[in-house]
Coordinates of C-alpha atoms in Angstrom, one line a residue:
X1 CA 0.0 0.0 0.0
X2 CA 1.3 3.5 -0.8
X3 CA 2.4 5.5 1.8
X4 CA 0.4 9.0 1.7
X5 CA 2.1 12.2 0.6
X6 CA 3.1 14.6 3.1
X7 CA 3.0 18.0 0.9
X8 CA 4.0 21.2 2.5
X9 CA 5.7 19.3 5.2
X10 CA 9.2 20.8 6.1
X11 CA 11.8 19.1 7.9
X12 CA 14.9 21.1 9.2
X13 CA 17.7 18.6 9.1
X14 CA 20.3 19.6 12.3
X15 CA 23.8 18.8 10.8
X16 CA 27.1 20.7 10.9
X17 CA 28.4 18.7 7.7
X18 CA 26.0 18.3 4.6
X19 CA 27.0 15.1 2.6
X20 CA 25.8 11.6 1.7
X21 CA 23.5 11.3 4.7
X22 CA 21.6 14.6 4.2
X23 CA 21.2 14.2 0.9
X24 CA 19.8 10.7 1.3
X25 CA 17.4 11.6 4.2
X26 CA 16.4 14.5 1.8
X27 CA 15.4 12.4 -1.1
X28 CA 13.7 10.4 1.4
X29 CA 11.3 13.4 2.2
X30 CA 10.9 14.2 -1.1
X31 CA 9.6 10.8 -1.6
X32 CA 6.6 11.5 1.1
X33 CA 6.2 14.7 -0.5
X34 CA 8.3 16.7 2.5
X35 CA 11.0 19.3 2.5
X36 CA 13.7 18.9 4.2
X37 CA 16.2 21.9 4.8
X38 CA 20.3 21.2 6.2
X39 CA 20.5 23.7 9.7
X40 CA 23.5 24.0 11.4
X41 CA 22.6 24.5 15.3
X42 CA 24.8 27.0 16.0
X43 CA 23.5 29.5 13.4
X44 CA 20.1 29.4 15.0
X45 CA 19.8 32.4 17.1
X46 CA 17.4 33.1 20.0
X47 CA 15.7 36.1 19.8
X48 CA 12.9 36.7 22.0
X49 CA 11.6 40.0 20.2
X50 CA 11.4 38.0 16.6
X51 CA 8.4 36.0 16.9
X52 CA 6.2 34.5 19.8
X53 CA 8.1 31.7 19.8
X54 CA 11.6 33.2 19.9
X55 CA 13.7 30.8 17.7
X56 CA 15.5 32.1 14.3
X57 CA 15.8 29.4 12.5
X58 CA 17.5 29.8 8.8
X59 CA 15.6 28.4 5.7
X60 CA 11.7 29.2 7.9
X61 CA 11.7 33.1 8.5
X62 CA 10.5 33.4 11.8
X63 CA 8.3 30.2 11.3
X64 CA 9.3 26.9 13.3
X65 CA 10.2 23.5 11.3
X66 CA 7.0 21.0 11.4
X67 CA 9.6 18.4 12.5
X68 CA 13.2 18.2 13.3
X69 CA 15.8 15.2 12.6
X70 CA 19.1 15.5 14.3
X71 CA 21.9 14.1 12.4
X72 CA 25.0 16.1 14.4
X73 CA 25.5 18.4 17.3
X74 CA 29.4 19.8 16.6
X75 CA 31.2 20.3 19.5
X76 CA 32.5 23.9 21.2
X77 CA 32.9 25.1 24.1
X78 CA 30.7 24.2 26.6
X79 CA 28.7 27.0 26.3
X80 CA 28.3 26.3 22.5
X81 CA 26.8 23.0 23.2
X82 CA 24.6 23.9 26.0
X83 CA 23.0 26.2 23.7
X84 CA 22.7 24.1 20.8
X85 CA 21.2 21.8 22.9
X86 CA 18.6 24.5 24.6
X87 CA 17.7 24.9 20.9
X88 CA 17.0 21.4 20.8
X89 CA 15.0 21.1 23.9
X90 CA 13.2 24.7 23.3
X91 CA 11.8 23.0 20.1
X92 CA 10.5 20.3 22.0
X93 CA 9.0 22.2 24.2
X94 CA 7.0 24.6 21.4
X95 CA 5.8 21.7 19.8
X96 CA 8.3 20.6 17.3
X97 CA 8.8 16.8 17.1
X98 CA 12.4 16.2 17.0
X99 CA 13.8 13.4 16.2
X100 CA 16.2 11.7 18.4
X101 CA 15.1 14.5 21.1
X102 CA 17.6 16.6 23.3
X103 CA 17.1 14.6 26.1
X104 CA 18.1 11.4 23.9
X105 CA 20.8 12.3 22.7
X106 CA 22.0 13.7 26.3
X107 CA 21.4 10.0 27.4
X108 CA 23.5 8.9 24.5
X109 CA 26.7 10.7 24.4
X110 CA 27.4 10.8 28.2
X111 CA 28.6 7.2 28.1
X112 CA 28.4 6.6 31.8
X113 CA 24.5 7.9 31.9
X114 CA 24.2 5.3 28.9
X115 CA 25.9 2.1 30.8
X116 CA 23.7 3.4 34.3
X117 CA 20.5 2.9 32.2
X118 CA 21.4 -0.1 30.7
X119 CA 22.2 -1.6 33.8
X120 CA 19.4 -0.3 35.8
X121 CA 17.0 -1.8 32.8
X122 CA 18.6 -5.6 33.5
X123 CA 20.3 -4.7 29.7
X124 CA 23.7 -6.9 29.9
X125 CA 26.4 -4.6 29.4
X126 CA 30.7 -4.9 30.8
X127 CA 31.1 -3.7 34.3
X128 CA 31.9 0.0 34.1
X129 CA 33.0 2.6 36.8
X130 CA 33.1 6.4 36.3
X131 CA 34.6 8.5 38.6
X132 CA 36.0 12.2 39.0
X133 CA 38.7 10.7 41.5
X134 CA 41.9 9.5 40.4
X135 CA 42.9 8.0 42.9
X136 CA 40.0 5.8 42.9
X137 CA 40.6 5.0 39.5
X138 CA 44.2 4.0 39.8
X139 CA 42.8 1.8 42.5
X140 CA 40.6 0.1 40.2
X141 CA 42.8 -0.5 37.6
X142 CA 45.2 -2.2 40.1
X143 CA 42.4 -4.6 41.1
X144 CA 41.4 -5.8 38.0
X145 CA 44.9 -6.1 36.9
X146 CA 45.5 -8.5 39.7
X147 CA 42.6 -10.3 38.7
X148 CA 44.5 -10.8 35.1
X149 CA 42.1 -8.3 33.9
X150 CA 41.9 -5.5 32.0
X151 CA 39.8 -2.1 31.1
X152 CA 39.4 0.3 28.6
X153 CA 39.6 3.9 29.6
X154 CA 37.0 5.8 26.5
X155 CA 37.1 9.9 26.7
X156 CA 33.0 10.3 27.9
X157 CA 31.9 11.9 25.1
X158 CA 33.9 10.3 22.5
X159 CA 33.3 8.7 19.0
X160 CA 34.4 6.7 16.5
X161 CA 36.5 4.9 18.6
X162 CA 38.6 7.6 19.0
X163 CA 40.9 7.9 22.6
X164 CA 40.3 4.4 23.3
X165 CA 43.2 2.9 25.9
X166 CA 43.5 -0.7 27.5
X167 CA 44.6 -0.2 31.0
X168 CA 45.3 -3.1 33.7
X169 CA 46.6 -6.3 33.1
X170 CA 46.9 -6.1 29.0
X171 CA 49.2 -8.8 26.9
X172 CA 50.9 -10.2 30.3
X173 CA 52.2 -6.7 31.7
X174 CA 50.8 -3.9 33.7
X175 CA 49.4 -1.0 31.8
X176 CA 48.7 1.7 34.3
X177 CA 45.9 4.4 33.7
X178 CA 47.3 7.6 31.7
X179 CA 46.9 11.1 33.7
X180 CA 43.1 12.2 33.6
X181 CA 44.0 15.5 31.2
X182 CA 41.7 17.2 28.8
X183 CA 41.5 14.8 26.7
X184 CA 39.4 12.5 28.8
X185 CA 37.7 15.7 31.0
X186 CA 39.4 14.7 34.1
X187 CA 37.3 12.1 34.3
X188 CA 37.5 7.9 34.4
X189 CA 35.4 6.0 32.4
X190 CA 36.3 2.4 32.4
X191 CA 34.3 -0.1 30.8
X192 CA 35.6 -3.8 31.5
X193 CA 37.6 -5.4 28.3
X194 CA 35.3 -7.9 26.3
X195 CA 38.2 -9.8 24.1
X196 CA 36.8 -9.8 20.9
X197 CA 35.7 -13.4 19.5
X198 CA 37.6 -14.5 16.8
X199 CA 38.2 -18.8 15.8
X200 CA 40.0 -20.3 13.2
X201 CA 42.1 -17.6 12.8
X202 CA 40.1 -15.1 11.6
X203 CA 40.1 -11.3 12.8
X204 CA 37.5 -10.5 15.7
X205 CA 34.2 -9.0 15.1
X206 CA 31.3 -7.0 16.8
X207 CA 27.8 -6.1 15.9
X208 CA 26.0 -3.0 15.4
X209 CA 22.2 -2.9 14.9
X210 CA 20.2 -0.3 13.8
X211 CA 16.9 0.0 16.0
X212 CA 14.6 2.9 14.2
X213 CA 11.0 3.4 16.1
X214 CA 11.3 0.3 18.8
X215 CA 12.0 -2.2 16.5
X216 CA 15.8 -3.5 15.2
X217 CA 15.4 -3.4 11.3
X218 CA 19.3 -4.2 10.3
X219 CA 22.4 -5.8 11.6
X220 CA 26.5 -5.9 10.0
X221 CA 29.2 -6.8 11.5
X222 CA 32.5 -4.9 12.1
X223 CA 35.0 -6.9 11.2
X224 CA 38.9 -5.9 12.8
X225 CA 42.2 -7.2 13.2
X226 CA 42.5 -4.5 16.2
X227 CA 40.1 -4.9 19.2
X228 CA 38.3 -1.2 18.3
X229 CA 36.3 -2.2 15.9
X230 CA 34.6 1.4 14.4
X231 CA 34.5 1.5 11.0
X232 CA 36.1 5.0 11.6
X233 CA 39.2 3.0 12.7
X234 CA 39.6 0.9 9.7
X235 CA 37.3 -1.8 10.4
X236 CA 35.1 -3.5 7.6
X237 CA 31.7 -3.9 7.7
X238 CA 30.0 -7.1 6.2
X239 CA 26.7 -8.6 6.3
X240 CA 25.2 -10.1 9.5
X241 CA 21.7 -11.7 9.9
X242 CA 19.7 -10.0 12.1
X243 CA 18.6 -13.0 14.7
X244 CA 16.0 -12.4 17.3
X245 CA 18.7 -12.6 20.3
X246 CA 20.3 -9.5 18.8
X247 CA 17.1 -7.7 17.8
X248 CA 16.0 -8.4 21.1
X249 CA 18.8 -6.9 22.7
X250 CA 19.1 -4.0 20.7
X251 CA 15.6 -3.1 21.2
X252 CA 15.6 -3.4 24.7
X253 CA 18.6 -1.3 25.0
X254 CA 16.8 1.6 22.6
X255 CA 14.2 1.4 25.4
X256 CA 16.2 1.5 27.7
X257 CA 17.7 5.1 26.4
X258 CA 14.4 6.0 25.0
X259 CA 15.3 7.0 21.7
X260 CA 13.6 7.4 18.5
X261 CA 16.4 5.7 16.3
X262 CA 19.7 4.1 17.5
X263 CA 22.7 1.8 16.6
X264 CA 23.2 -0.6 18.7
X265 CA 26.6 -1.7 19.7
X266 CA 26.7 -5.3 21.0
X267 CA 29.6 -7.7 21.8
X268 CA 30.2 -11.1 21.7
X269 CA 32.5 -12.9 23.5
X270 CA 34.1 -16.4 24.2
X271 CA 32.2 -18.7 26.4
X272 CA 29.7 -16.1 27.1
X273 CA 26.0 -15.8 26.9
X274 CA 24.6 -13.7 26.6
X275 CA 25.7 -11.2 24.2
X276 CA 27.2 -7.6 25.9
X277 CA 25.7 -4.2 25.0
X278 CA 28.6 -1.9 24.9
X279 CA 27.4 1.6 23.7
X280 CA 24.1 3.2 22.3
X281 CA 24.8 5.9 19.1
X282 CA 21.8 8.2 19.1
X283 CA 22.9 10.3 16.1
X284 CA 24.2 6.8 14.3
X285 CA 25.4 7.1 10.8
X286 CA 24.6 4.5 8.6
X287 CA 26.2 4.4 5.2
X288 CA 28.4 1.4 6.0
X289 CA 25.0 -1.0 7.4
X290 CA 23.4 1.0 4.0
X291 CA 26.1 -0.9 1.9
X292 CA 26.0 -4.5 3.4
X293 CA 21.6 -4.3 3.1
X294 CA 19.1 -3.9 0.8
X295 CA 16.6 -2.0 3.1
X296 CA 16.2 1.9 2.8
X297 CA 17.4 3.3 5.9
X298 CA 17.2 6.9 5.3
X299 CA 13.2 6.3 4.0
X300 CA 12.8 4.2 7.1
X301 CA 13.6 6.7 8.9
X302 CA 11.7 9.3 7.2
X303 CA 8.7 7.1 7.7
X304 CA 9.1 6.5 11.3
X305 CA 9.3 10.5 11.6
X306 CA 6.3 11.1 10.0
X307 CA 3.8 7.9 10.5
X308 CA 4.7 7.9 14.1
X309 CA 6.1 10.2 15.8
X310 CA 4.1 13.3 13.7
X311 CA 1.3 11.4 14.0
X312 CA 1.5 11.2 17.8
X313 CA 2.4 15.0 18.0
X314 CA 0.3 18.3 17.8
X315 CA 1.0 18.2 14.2
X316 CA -2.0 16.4 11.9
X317 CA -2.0 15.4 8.3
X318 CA -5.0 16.9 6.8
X319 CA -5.7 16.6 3.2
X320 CA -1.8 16.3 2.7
X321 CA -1.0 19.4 4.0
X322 CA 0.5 19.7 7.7
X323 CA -1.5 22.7 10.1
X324 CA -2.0 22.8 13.7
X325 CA -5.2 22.4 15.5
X326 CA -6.8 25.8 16.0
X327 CA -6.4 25.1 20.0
X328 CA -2.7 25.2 20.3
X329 CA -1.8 27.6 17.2
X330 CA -0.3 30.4 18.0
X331 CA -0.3 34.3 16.4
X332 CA 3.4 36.4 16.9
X333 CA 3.6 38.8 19.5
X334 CA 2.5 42.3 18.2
X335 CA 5.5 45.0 19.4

């Protein structure tokens, strides 16, 4: 059955860096009849004597998106992100589905936030300790070293593998944890080792499944000689069936975060059941999954946006065209 048309629909796109995955999740909106316009967060301005609202956003006048998909918040100072993020959660609050929200994506990038709420939802995930101390830290490394184990120390809000360090007990010496600088915040984050499983000889792999409104829709692995296995660091992604165990998993730890769309890092490990959630992505790329499956992502997507989440929002399809009940619209602020 054909999907209905969504004319006069516009969609701002949030992203710092216009390429392949804006201009796929734009031919997806075109496709339901939708516009959908590349924003950078930091060019939209607050300004509380523009329009009732108070939001400048480039590409609407001093109109607000019908929707919002986030596909990047860039990083800045601290006050640069707080504010990008207001923006986020200001839209929210006027109305605006966004899709994954601020809070989401909050939940998402602070790693330890993301391994608390996976544990408190009975998700399994490694054992993981974050702590401002490092002292304590030090301490913790020491015991798990004894134990022959070992950690890996990830920068909070880091990506694509990047600033990744195995600390402990680590090829049959003592690897002791690095000065808490800048780099990592001043802060621990230590997430127990899973070795990655590898037999016969062949290089070690993990899983990353793509969860898009509740349910898991695609699976690849990420295949590596190294134990990071991002595509970002040079591993290779190839074709994994999506079985119900890791569909389960993944959706339960999308729940668990409560986001709209997410990929789904998951581990496995020798002589271990069951599988480990490591990490949740809530602004997940996916051109590398895109290239191992025939299923549209960026359409999914697009679909989920509009079928469900509009639909569930203040925002109704009527007769194709997108208005707002004539309860909750709003006329600007005369000066």
């Amino acid at each position: 059955m054909a999907t209905p048309a969504c004319r006069g629909l516009r969609v701002a796109i949030m992203t710092d860096e216009i390429g392949w995955h804006t201009r796929q999740l734009q031919r997806a909106l075109r496709e339901r009849g939708a516009l959908g316009r590349c924003v950078d967060l930091a060019d939209i301005d607050i300004d509380t004597q523009a329009s009732w609202h108070g939001l400048l956003v480039p590409g609407f006048g001093r109109e607000l998106p019908d929707a919002a998909i986030v596909r990047g918040v860039a990083g800045g100072s601290f006050e640069q992100v707080t504010k990008r993020l207001g923006v986020l959660h200001a839209l929210t609050a006027l109305g605006v589905p966004v899709y994954n929200d601020a809070r989401a994506i909050e939940r998402c990038v602070d790693k330890s936030m993301t391994s608390l709420l996976l544990h408190a939802a009975g998700v399994p995930t490694p054992p993981t300790w974050a702590t401002e101390s490092e002292a304590r830290a030090r301490r913790r490394v020491v015991r798990e070293g004894a134990a022959g184990r070992s950690l890996v120390l990830k920068p909070l809000f880091g990506s694509q593998g990047k600033g990744l360090q195995q600390v402990g007990e680590v090829d049959g010496r003592h690897q002791p944890l690095p000065a808490l600088d800048r780099h990592y915040g001043r802060l621990a984050y230590l997430q127990r080792f899973v070795p990655p499983l590898a037999t016969g000889g062949a290089a070690g792999h993990d899983w990353r499944v793509l969860v898009i409104g509740g349910r898991a829709v695609a699976a690849m692995r990420r295949v590596s000689d190294h134990w990071v296995h991002n595509v970002a660091q040079g591993a290779r992604c190839e074709a994994a069936e999506l079985t119900p165990a890791l569909a389960g998993l993944a959706e339960a730890a999308s729940a668990a975060l409560q986001v709209d769309y997410a990929g789904v890092d998951l581990m496995p490990a020798a002589g271990r059941d069951p599988v480990l959630v490591l990490e949740v992505n809530g602004v997940a790329a996916w051109r590398g999954l895109q290239q191992v499956t025939d299923f549209n992502i960026a359409r999914a997507l697009v679909d989920d946006l509009i079928d469900r989440k509009l639909a569930g929002s203040h925002l109704h399809l009527r007769e194709g065209a997108v208005r707002l009940p004539a309860a909750t619209a709003r006329a600007p602020r005369r000066a």
